[in-house]
PDB file of C-alpha atoms in Angstrom:
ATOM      1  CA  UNK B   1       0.000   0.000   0.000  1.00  0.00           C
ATOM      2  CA  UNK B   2       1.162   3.264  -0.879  1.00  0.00           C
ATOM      3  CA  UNK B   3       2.058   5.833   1.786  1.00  0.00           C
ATOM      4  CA  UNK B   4      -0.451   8.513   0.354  1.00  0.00           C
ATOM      5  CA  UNK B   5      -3.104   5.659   0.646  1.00  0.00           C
ATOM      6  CA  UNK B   6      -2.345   4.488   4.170  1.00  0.00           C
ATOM      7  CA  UNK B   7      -2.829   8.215   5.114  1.00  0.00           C
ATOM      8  CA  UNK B   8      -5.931   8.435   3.671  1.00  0.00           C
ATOM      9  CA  UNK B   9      -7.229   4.901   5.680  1.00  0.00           C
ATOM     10  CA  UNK B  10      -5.748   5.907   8.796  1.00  0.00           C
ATOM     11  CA  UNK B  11      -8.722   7.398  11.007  1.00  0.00           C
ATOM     12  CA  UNK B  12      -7.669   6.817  14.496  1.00  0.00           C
ATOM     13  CA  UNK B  13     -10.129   8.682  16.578  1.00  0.00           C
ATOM     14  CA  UNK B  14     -13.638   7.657  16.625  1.00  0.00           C
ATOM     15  CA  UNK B  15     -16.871  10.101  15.919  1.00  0.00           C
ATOM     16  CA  UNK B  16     -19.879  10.362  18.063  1.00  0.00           C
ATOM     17  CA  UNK B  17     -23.123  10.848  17.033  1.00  0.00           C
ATOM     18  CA  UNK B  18     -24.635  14.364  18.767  1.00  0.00           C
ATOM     19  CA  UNK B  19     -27.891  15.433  17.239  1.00  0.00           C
ATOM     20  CA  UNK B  20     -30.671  13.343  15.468  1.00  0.00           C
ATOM     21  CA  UNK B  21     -33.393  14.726  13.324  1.00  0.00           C
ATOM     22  CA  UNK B  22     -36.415  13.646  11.961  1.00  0.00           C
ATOM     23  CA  UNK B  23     -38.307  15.293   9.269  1.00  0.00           C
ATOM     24  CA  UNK B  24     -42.299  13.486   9.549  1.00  0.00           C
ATOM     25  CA  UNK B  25     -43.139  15.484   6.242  1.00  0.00           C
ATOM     26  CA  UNK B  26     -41.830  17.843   4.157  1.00  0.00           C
ATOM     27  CA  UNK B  27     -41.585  21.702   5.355  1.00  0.00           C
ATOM     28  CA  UNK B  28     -42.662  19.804   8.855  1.00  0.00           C
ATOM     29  CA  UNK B  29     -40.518  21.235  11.995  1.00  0.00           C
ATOM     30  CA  UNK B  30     -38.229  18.282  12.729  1.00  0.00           C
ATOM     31  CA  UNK B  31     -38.687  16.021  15.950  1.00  0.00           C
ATOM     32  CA  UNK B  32     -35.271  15.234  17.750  1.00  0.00           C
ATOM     33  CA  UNK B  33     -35.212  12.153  19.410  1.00  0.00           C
ATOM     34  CA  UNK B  34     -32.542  10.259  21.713  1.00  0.00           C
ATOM     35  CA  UNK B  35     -32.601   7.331  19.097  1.00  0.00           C
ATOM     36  CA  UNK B  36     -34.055   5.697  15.677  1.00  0.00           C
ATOM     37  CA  UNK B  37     -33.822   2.914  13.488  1.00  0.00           C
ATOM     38  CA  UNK B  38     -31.782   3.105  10.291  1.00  0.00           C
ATOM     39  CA  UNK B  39     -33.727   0.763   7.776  1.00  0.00           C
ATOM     40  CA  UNK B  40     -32.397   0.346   4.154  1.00  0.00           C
ATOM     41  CA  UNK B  41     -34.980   2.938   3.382  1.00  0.00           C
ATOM     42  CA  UNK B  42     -33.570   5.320   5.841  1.00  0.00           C
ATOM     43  CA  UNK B  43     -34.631   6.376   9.122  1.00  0.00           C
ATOM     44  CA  UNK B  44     -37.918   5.475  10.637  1.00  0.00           C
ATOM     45  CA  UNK B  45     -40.678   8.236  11.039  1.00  0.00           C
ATOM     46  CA  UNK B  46     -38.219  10.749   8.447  1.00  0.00           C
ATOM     47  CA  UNK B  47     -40.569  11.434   5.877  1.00  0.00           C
ATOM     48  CA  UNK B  48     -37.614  10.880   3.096  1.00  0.00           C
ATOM     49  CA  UNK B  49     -37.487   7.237   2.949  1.00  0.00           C
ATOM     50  CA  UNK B  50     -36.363   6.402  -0.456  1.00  0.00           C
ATOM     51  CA  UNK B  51     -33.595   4.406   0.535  1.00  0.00           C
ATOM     52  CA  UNK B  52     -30.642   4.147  -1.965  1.00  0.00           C
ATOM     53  CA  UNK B  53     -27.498   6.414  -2.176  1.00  0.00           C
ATOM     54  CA  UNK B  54     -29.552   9.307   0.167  1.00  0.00           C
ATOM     55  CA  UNK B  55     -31.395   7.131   2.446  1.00  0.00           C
ATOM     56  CA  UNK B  56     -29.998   9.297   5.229  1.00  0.00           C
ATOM     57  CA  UNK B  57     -28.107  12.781   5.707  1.00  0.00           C
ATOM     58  CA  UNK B  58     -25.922  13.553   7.704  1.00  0.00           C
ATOM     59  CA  UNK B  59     -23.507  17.159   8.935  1.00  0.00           C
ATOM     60  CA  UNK B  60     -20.172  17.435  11.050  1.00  0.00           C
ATOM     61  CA  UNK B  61     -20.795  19.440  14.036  1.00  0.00           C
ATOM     62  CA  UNK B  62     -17.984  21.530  13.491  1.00  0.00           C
ATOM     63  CA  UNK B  63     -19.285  22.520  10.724  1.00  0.00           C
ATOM     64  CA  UNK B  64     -22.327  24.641  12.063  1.00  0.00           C
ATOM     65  CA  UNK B  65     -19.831  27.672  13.520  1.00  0.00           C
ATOM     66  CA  UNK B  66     -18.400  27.765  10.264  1.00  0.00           C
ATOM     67  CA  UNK B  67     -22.062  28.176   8.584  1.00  0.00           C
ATOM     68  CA  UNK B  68     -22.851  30.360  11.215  1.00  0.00           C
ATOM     69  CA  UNK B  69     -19.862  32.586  10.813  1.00  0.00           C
ATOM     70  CA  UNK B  70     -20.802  32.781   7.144  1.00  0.00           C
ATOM     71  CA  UNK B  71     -24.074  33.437   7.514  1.00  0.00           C
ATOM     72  CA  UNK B  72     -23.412  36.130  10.386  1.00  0.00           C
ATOM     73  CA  UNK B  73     -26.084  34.545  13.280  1.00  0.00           C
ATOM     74  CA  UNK B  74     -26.609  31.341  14.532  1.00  0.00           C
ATOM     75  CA  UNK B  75     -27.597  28.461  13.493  1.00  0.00           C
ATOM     76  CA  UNK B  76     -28.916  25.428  14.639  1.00  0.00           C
ATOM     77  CA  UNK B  77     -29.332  21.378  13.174  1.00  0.00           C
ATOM     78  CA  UNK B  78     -32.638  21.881  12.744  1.00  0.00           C
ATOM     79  CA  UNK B  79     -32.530  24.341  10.488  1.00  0.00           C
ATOM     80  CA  UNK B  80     -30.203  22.913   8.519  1.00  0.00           C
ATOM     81  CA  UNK B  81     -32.530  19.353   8.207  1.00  0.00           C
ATOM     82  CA  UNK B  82     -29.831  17.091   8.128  1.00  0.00           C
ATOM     83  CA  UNK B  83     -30.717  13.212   9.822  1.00  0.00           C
ATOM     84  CA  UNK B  84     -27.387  13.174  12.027  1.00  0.00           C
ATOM     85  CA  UNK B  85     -25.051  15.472  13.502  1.00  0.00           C
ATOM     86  CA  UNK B  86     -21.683  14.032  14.136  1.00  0.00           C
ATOM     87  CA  UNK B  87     -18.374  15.218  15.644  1.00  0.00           C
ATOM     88  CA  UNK B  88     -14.935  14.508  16.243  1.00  0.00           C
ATOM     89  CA  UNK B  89     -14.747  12.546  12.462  1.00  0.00           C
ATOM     90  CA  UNK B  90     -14.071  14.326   9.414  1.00  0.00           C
ATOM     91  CA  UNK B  91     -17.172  13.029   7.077  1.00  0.00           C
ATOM     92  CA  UNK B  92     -14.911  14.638   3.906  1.00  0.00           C
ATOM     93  CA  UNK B  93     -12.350  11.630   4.734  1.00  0.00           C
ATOM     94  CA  UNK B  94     -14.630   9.016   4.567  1.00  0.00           C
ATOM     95  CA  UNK B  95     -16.632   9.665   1.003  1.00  0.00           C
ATOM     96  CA  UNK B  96     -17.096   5.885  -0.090  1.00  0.00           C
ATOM     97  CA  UNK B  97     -15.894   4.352   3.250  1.00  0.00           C
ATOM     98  CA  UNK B  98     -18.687   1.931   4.995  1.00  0.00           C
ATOM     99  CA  UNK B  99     -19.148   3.839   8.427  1.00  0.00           C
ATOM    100  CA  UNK B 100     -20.010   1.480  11.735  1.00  0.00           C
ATOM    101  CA  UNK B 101     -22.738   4.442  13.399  1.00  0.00           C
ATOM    102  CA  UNK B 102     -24.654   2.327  16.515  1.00  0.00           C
ATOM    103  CA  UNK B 103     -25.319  -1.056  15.509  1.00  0.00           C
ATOM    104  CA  UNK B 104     -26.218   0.106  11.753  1.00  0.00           C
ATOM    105  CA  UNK B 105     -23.383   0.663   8.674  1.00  0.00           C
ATOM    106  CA  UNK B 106     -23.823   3.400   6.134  1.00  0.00           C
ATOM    107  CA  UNK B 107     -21.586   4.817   3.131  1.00  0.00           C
ATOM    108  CA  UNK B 108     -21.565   8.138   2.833  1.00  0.00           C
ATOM    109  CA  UNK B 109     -22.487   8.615  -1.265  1.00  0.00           C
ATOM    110  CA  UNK B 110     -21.941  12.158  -1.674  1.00  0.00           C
ATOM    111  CA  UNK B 111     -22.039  15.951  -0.325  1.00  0.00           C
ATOM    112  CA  UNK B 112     -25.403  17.160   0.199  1.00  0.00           C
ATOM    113  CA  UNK B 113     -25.956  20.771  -1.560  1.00  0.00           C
ATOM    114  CA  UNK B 114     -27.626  23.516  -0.137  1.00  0.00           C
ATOM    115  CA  UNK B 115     -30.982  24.312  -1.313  1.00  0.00           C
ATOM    116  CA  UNK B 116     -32.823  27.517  -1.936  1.00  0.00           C
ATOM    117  CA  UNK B 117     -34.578  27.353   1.335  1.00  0.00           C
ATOM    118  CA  UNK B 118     -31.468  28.564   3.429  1.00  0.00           C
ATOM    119  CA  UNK B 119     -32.090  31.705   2.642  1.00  0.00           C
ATOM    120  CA  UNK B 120     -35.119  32.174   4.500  1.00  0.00           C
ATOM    121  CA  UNK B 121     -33.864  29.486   7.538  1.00  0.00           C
ATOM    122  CA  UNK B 122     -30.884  31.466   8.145  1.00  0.00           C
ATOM    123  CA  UNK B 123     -31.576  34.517   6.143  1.00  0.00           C
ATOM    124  CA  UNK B 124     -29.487  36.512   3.513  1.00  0.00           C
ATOM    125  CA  UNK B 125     -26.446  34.859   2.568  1.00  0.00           C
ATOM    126  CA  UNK B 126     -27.325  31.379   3.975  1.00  0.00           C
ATOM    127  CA  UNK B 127     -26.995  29.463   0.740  1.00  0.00           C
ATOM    128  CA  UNK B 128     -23.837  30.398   0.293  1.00  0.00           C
ATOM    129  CA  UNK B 129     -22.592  29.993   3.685  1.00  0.00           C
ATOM    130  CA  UNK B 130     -23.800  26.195   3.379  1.00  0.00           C
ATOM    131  CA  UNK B 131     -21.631  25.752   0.075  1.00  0.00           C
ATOM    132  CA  UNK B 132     -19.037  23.239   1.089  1.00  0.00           C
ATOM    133  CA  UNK B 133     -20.639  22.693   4.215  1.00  0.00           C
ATOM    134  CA  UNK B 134     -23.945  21.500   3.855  1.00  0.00           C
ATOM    135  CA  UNK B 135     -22.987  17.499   4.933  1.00  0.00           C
ATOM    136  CA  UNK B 136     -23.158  14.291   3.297  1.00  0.00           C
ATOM    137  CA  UNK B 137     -25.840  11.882   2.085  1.00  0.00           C
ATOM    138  CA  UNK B 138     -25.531   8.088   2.475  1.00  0.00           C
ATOM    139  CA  UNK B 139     -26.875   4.589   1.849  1.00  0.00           C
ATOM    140  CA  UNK B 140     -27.778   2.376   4.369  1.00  0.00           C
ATOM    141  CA  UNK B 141     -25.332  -0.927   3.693  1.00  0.00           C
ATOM    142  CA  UNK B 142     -27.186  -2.253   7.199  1.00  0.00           C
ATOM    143  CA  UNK B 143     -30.177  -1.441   9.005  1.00  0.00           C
ATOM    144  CA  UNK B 144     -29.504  -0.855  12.869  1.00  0.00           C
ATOM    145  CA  UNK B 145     -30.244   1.144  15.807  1.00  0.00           C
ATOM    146  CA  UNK B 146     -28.661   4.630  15.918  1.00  0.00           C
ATOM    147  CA  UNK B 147     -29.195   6.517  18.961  1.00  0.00           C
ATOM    148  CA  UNK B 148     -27.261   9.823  20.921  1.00  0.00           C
ATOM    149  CA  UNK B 149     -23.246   9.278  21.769  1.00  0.00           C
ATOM    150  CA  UNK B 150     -23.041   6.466  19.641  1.00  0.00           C
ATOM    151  CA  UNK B 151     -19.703   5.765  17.741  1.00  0.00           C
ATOM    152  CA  UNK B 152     -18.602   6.683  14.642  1.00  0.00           C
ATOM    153  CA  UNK B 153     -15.886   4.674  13.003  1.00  0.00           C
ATOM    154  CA  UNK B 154     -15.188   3.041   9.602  1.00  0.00           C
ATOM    155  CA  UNK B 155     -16.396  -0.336  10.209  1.00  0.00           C
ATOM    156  CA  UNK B 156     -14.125  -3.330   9.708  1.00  0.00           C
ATOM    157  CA  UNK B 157     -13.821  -5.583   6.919  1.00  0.00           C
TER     158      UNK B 157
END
């Protein structure tokens, strides 16, 4: 293995799972409970349940400041309607790695991109300020229980 490519598989410190949002219809406030399931379809009672490549979405906590900075106020996971907030792992690293999050695996597919609707959640600028930041979508390679302080880590193989 190449020394570039050992540096990119070397994640040492596990994530943790710190916000979970679920979105029971579209436009709908989003309810934030301690736990969920992760089905193949995505995440029970999230009115998005197509499953495949964006069956769930998910943000890095230390993201948020940055949006917020960008955005000039504050800002909050709920506005942003992501599934999952999670810290301490750098989601960017791990495009097309199978993640171990609770007792459920997920890839992450892709980077999520801002819609129009930032604009009025966090006002004037918003859409831009999410650019590069807006978080990640995945598949769901096994259904499992996710639930607050969970682990994050790229699962074994």
């Amino acid at each position: 293995m190449s020394e570039l490519r050992a540096l990119m598989n070397r994640h040492p410190f596990k994530g943790t799972v710190d916000w979970i949002g679920l979105r029971p219809e579209r436009l709908a406030p989003l309810t934030q409970p301690d736990q969920a399931e992760l089905t193949l379809n995505g995440l029970t009672g999230d009115h998005h349940t197509g499953g495949g490549k964006r069956a769930v979405t998910l943000i890095q906590a230390e993201h948020l400041p940055v949006i917020a900075v960008l955005a000039r106020t504050t800002v909050t996971p709920e506005q942003l309607r992501r599934n999952i907030v999670v810290s301490g792992i750098n989601l960017t690293a791990l495009r097309k790695v199978t993640l171990q999050i609770g007792s459920a695996q997920i890839k992450i597919s892709g980077p999520c991109p801002p819609c129009s609707r930032m604009e009025r959640t966090i006002g004037m600028g918003g859409y831009n300020a999410m650019r590069g930041h807006g978080g990640w979508y995945a598949e769901v390679v096994t259904p499992g229980h996710v639930a607050l302080h969970d682990a994050v880590i790229p699962a074994q193989t």
